[in-house]
Backbone as JSON, one array per atom type, in Angstrom:
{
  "sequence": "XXXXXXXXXXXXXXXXXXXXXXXXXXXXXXXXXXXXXXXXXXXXXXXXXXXXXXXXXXXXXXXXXXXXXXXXXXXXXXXXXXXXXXXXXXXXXXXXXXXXXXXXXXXXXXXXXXXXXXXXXXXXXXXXXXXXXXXXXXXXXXXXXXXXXXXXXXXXXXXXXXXXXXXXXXXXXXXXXXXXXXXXXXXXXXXXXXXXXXXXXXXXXXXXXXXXXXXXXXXXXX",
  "N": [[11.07, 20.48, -5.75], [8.47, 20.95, -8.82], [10.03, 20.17, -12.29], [10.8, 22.81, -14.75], [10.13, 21.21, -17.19], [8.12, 19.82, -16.43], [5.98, 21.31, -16.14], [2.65, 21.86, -17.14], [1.3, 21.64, -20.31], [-0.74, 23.88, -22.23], [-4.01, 22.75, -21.74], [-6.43, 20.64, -23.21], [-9.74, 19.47, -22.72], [-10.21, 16.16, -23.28], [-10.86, 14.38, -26.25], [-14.52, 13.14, -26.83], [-14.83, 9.49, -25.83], [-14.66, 6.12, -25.96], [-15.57, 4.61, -22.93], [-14.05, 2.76, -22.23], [-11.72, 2.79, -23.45], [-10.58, 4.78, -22.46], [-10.68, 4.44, -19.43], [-8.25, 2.38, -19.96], [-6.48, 3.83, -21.27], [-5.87, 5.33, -18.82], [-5.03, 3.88, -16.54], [-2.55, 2.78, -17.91], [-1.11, 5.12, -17.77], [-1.13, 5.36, -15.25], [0.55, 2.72, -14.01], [2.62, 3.14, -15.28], [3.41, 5.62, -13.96], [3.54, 4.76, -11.51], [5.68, 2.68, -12.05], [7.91, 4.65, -12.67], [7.89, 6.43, -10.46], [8.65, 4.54, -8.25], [11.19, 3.9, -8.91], [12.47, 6.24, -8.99], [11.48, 7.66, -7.14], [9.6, 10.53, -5.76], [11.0, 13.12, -6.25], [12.68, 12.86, -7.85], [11.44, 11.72, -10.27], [10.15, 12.31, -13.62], [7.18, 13.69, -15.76], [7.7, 13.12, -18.27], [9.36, 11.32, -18.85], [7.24, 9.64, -17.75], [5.47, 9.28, -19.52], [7.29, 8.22, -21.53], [7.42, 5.47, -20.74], [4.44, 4.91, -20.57], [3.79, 5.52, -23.27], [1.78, 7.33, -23.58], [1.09, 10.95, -24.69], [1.99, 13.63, -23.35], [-0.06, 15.66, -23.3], [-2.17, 14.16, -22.56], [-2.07, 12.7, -20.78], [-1.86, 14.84, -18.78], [-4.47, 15.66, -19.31], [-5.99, 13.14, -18.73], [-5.09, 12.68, -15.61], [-3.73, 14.82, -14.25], [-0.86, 17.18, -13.36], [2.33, 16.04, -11.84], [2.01, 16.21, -9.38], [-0.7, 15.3, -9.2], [-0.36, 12.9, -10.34], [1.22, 11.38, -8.46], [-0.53, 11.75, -6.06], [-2.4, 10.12, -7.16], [-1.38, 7.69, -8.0], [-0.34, 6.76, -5.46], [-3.05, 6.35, -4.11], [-4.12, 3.88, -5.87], [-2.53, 2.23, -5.0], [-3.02, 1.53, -2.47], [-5.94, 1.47, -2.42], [-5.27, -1.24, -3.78], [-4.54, -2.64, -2.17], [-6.16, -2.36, -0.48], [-8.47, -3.65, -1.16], [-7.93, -6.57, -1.89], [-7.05, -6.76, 0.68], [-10.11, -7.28, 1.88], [-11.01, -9.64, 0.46], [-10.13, -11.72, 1.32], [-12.32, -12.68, 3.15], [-12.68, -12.53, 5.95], [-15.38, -12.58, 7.55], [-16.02, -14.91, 7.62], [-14.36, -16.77, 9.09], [-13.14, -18.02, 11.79], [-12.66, -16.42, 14.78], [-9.13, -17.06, 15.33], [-8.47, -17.92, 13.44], [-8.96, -16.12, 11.36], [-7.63, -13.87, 12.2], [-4.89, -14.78, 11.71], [-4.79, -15.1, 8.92], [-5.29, -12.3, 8.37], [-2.66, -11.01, 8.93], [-0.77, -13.03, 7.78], [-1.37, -12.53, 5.18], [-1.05, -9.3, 5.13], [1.86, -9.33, 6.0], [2.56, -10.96, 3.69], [2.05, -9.24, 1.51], [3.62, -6.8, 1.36], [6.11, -8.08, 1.48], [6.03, -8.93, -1.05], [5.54, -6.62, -2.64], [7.8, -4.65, -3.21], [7.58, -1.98, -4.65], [5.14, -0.51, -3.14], [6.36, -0.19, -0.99], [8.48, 1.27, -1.78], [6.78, 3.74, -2.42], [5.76, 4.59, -0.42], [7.92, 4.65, 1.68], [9.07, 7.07, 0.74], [6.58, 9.17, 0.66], [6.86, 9.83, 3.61], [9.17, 10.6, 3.66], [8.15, 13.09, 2.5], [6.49, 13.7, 4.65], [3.84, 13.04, 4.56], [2.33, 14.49, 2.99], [0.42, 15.03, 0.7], [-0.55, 12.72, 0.72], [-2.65, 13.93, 2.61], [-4.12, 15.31, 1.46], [-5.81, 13.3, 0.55], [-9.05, 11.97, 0.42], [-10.05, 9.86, 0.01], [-8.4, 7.2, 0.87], [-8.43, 7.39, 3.68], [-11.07, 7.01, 3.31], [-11.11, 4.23, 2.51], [-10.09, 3.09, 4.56], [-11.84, 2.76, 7.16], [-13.84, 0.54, 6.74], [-11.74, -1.68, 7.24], [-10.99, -1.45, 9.7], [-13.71, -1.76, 10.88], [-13.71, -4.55, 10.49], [-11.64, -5.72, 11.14], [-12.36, -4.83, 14.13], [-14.64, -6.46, 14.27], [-13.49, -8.93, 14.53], [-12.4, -8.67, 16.46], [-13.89, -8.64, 18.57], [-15.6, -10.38, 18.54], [-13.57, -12.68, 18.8], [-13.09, -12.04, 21.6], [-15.84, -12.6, 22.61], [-15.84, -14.87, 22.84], [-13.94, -15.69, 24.28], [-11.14, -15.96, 23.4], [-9.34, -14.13, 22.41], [-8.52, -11.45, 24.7], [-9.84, -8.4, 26.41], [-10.55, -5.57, 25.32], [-8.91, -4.5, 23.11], [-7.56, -1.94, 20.79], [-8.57, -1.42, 17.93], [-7.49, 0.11, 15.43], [-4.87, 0.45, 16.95], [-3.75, -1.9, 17.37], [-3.7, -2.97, 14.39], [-1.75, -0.59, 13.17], [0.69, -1.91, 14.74], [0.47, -4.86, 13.37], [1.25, -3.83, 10.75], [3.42, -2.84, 10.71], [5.41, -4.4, 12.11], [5.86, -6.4, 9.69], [6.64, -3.92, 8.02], [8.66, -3.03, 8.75], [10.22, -4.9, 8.62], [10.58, -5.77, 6.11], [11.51, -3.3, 4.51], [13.33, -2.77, 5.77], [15.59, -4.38, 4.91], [17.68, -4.6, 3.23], [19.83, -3.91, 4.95], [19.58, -4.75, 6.95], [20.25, -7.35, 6.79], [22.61, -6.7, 6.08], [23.7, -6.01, 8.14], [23.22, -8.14, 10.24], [24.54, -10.68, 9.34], [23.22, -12.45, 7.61], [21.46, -13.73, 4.78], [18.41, -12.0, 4.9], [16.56, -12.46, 2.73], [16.18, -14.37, 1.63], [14.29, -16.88, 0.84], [13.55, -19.37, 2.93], [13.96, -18.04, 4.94], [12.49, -15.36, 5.06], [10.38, -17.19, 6.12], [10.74, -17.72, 8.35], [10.33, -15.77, 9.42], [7.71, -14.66, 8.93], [6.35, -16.5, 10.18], [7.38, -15.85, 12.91], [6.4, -13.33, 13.16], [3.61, -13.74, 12.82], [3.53, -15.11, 15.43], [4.29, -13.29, 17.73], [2.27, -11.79, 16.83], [-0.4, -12.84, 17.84], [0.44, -13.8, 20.29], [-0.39, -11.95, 21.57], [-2.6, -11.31, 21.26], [-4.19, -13.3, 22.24], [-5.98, -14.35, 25.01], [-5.31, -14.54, 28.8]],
  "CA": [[10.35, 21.38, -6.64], [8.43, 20.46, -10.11], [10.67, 20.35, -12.56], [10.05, 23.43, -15.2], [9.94, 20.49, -18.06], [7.07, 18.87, -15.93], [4.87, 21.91, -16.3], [1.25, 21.23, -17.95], [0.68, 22.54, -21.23], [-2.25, 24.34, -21.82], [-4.44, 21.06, -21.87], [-7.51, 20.77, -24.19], [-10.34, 18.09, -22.29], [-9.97, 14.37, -24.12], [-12.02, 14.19, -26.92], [-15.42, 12.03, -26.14], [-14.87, 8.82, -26.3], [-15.64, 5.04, -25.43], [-15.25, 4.9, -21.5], [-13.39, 1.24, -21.88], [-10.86, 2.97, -23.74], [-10.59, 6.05, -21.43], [-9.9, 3.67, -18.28], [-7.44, 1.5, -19.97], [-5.57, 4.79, -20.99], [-5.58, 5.71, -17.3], [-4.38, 2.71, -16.4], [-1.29, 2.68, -18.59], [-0.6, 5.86, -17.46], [-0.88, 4.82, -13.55], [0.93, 1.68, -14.18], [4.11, 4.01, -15.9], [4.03, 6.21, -13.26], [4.29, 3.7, -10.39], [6.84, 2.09, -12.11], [8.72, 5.64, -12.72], [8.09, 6.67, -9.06], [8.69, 3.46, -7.78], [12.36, 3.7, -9.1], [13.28, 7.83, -9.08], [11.29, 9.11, -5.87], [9.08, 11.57, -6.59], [11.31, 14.21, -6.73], [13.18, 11.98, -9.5], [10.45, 11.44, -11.03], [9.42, 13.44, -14.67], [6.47, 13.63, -16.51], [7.7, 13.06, -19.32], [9.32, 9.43, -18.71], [5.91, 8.65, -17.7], [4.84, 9.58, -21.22], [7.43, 7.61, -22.52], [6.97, 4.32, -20.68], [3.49, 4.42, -21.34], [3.32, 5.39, -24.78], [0.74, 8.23, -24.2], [1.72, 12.06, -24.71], [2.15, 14.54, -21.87], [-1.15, 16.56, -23.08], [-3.68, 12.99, -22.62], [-1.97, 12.36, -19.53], [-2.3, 15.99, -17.84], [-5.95, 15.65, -19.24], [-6.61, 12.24, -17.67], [-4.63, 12.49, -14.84], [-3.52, 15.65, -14.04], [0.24, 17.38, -13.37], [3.19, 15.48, -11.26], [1.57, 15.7, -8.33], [-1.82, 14.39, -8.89], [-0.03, 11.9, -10.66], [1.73, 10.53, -7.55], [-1.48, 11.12, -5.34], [-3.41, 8.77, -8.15], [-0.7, 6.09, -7.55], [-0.86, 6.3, -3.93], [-4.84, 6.42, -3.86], [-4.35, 3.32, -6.07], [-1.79, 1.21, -4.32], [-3.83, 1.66, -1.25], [-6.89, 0.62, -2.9], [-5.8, -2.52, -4.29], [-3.92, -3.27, -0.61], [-7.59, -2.92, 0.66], [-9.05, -4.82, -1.56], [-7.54, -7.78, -1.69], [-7.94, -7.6, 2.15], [-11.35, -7.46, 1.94], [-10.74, -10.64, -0.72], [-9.94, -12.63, 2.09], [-13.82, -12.54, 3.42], [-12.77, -12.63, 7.12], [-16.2, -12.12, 8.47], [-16.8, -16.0, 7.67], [-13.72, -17.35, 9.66], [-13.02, -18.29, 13.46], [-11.71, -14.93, 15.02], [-7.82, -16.89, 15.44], [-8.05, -17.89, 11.34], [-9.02, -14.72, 10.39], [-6.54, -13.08, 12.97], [-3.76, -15.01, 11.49], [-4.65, -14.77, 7.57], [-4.88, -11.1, 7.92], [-1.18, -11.15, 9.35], [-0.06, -13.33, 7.06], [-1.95, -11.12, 4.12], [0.07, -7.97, 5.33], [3.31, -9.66, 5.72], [3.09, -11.05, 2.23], [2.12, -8.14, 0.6], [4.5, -6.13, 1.98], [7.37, -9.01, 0.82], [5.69, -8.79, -2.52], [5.48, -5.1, -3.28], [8.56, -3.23, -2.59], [7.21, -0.57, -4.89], [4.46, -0.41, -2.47], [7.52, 0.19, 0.35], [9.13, 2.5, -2.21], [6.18, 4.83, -2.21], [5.54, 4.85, 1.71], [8.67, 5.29, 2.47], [8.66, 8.47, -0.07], [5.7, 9.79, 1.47], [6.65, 9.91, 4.48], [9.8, 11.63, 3.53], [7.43, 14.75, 2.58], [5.45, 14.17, 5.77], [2.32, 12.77, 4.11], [1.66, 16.21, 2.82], [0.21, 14.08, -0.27], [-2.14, 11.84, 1.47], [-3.24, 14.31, 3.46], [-5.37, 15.21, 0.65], [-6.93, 12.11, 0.42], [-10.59, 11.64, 1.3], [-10.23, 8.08, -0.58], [-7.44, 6.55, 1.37], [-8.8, 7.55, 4.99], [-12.44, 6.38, 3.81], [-10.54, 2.63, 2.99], [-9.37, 2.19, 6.19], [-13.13, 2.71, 7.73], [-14.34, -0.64, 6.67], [-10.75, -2.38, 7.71], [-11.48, -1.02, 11.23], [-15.03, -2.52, 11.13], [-13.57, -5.56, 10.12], [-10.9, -5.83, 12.19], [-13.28, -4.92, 15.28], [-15.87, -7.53, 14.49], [-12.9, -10.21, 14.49], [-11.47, -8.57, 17.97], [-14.98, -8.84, 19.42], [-15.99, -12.33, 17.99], [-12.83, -13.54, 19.63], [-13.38, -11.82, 22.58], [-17.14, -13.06, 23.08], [-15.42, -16.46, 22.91], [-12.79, -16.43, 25.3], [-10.02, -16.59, 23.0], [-9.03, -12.8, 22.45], [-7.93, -10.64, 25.3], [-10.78, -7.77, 25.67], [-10.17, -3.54, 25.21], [-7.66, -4.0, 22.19], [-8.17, -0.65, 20.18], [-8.29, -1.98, 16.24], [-6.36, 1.19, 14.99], [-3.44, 0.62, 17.49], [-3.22, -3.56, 16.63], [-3.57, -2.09, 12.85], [-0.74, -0.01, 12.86], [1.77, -3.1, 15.01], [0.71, -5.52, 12.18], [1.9, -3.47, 9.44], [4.86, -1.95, 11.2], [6.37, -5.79, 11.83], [5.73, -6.3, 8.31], [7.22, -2.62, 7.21], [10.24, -2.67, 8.79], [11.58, -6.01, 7.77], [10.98, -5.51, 4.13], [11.54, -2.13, 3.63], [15.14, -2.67, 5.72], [15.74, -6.28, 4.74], [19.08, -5.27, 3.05], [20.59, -2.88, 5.95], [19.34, -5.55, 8.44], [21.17, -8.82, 6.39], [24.34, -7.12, 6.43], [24.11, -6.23, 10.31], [23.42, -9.42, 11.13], [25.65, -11.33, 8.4], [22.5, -12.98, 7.18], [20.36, -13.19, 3.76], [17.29, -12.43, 5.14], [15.33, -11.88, 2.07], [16.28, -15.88, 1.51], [12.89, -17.97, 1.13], [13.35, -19.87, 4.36], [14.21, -16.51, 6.04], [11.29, -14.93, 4.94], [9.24, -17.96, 6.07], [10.92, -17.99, 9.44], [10.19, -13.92, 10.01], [6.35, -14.72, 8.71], [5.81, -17.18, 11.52], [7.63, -15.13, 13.69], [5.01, -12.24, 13.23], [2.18, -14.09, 13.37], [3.22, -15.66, 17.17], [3.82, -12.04, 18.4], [0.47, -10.68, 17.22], [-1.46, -14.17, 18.43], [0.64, -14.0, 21.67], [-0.26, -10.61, 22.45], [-3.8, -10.95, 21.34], [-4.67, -14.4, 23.03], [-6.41, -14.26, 26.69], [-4.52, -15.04, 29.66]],
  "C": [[10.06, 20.69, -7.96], [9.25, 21.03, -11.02], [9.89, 21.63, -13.91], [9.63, 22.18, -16.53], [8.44, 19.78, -17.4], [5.26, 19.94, -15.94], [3.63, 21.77, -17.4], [1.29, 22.19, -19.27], [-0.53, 22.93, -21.2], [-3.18, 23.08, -22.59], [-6.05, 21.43, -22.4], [-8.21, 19.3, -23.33], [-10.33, 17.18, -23.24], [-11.28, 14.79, -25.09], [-13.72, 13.07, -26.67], [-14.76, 10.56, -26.76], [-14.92, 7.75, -25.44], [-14.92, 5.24, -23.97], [-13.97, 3.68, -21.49], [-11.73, 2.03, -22.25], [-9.88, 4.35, -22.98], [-9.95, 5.45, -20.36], [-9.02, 2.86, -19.14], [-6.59, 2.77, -20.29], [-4.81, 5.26, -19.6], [-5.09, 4.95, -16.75], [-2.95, 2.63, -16.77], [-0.77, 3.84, -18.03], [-0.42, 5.68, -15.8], [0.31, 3.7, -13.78], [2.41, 2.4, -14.4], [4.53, 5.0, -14.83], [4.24, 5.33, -12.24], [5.31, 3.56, -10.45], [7.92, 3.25, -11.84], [9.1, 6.41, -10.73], [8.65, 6.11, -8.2], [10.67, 3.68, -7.54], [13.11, 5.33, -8.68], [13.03, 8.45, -7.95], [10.64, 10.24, -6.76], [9.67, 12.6, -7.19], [12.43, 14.13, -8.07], [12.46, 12.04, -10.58], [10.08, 12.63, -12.58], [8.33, 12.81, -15.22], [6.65, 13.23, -18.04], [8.25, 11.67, -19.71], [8.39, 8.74, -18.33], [5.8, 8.56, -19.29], [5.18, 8.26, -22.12], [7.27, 6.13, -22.31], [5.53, 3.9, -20.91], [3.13, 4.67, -22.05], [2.62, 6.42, -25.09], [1.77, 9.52, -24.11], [1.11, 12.74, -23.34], [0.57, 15.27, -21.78], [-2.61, 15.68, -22.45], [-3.31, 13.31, -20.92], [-2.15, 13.67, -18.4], [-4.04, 15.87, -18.11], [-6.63, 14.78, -18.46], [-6.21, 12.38, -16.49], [-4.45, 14.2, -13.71], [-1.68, 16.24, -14.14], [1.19, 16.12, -12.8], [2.43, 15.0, -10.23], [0.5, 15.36, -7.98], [-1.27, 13.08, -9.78], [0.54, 10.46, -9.21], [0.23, 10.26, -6.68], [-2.38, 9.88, -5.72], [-2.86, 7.51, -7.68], [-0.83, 5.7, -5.84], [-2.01, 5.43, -3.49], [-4.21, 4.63, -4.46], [-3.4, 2.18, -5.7], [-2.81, 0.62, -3.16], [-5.12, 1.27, -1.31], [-6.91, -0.9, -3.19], [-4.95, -3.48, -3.27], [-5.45, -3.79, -0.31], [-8.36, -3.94, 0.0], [-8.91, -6.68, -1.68], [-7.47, -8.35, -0.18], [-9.46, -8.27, 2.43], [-11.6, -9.17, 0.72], [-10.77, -12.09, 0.13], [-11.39, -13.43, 2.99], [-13.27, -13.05, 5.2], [-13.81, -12.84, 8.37], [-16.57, -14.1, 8.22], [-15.49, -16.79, 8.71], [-13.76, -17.33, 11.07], [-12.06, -16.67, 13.38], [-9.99, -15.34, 14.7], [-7.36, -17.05, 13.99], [-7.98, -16.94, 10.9], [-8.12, -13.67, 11.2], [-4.99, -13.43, 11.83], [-3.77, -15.28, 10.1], [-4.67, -13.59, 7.57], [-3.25, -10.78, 8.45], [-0.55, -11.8, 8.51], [-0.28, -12.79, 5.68], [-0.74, -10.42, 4.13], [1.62, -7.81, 5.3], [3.97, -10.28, 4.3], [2.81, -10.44, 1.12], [2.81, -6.97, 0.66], [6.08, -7.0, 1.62], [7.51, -8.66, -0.58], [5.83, -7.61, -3.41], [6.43, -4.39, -2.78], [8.0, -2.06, -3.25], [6.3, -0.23, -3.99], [5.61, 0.67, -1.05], [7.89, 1.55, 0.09], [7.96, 3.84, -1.67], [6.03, 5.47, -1.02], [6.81, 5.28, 2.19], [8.87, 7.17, 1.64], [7.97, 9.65, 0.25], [6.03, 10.59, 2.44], [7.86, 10.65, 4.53], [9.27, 13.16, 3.26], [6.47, 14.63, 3.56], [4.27, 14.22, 5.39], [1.89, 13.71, 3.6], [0.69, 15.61, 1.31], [-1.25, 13.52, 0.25], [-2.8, 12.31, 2.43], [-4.46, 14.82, 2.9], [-6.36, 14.69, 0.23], [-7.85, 12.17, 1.16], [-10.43, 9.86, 0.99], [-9.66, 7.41, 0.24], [-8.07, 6.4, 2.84], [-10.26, 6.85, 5.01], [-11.91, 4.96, 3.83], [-10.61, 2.28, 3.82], [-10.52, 2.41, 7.04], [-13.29, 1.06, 7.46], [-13.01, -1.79, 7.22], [-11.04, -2.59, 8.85], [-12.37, -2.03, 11.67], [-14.58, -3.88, 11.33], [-12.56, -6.23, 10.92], [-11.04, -6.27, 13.82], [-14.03, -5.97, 15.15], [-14.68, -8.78, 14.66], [-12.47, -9.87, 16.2], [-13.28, -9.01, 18.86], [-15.48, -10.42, 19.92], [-15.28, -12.99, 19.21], [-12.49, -12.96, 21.17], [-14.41, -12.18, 23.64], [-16.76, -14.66, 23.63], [-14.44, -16.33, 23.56], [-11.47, -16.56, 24.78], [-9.11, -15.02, 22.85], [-8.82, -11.77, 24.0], [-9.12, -9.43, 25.12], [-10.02, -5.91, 25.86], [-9.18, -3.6, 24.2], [-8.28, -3.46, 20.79], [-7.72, -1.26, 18.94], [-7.03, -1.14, 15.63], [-4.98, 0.94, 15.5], [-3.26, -0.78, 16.91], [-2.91, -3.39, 14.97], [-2.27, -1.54, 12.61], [0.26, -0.98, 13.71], [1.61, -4.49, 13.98], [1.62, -5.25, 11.32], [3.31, -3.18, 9.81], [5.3, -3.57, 11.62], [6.73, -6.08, 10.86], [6.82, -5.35, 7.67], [8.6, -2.9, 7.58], [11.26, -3.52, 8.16], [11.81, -5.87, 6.51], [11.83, -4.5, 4.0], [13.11, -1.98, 4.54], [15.99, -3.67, 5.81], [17.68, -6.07, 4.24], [19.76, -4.73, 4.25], [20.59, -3.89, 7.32], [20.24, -6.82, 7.4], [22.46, -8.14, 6.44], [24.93, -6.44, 7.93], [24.4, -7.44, 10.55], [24.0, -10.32, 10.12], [24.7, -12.21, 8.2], [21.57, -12.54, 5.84], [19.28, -13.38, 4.04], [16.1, -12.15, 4.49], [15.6, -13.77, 1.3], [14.69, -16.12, 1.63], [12.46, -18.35, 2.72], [13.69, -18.51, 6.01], [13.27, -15.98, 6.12], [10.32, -16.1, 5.8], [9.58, -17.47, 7.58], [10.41, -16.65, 10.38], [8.94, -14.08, 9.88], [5.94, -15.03, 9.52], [6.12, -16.31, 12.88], [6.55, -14.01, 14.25], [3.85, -12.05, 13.7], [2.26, -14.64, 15.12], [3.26, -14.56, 18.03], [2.87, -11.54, 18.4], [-0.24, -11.8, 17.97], [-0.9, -14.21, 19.75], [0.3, -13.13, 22.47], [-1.93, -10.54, 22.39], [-4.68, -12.24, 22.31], [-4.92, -14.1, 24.73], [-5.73, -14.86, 27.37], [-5.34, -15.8, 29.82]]
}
């Protein structure tokens, strides 16, 4: 439940002003809540330690942003944005289908190393049963052009002999990330099962390669 301290005052729209300075407000205030979410869980989470890590007051930030919980959807929306983008960063459509098979795998697995807050939030989520991102139109249109992109690499390397043919993008999509997800996001619970540090460098490297020979072994033609 929001906390009653997290409730909106009665919020007056932002005064006009330059747009540059408008998005970098919004910004600071995304940036503070991540971090705050990142660490408390939403239901940790107050409005008002956003405020204070980024400097602005509670009334800007309900104006730019909105309450608690368009605060978290914002961070979501914008995690998830700058996941896709930086896929799309990679320009896949110019590589051999098995290069661009095995830089988007190694992409996913090292942004997924890189961002536990990324982890934090997802796993968060998914504790309230996406009820969050179910709101999203933004997030669901992202993953349209992934698809595309995805498909034109499964095809490519299908036309050529090197791909395996009928493998549904969406389902290979979701066994990428989920190799990826699990190790990070239970890297310590899994090192002290197996009496190993496997968030070590050469551990990490050895789980990266690992990844990539399961998806390339499963996607390669008999």
């Amino acid at each position: 439940m929001t906390s009653l301290l997290d409730t909106p005052p009665d919020v007056a729209s932002p005064e006009p002003e330059a747009p540059q300075r408008h998005a970098a407000q919004r910004g600071r205030i995304l940036d503070a809540a991540l971090a705050e979410f990142a660490e408390r869980g939403f239901a940790g989470a107050r409005v008002d330690a956003i405020a204070e890590r980024s400097g602005i007051n509670k009334r800007l930030i309900y104006a730019y942003v909105g309450n608690k919980e368009a605060l978290w959807l914002a961070v979501l929306e914008r995690v998830y944005e700058e996941m896709r983008l930086k896929e799309r960063a990679l320009d896949l459509m110019r590589l051999e289908p098995e290069d661009g098979m095995v830089a988007l795998v190694r992409f996913n697995f090292r942004y997924h190393a890189d961002h536990p807050e990324f982890l934090a939030l997802l796993n968060d989520e998914n504790l309230q049963r996406g009820r969050n991102l179910q709101r999203s139109t933004r997030v669901r249109e992202m993953y349209s052009p992934l698809l595309a992109m995805l498909g034109d690499l499964l095809a490519r390397g299908e036309a050529k002999g090197v791909f395996r043919p009928g493998v549904d993008p969406m389902q290979l999509y979701i066994s990428i990330a989920a190799l990826s997800y699990f190790y990070c996001s239970n890297i310590h619970t899994l090192s002290a099962i197996f009496g190993r540090p496997l968030a070590a460098p050469d551990e990490m490297r050895t789980r990266e390669q690992h990844v990539v020979a399961v998806v390339m072994g499963y996607l390669r033609a008999a």
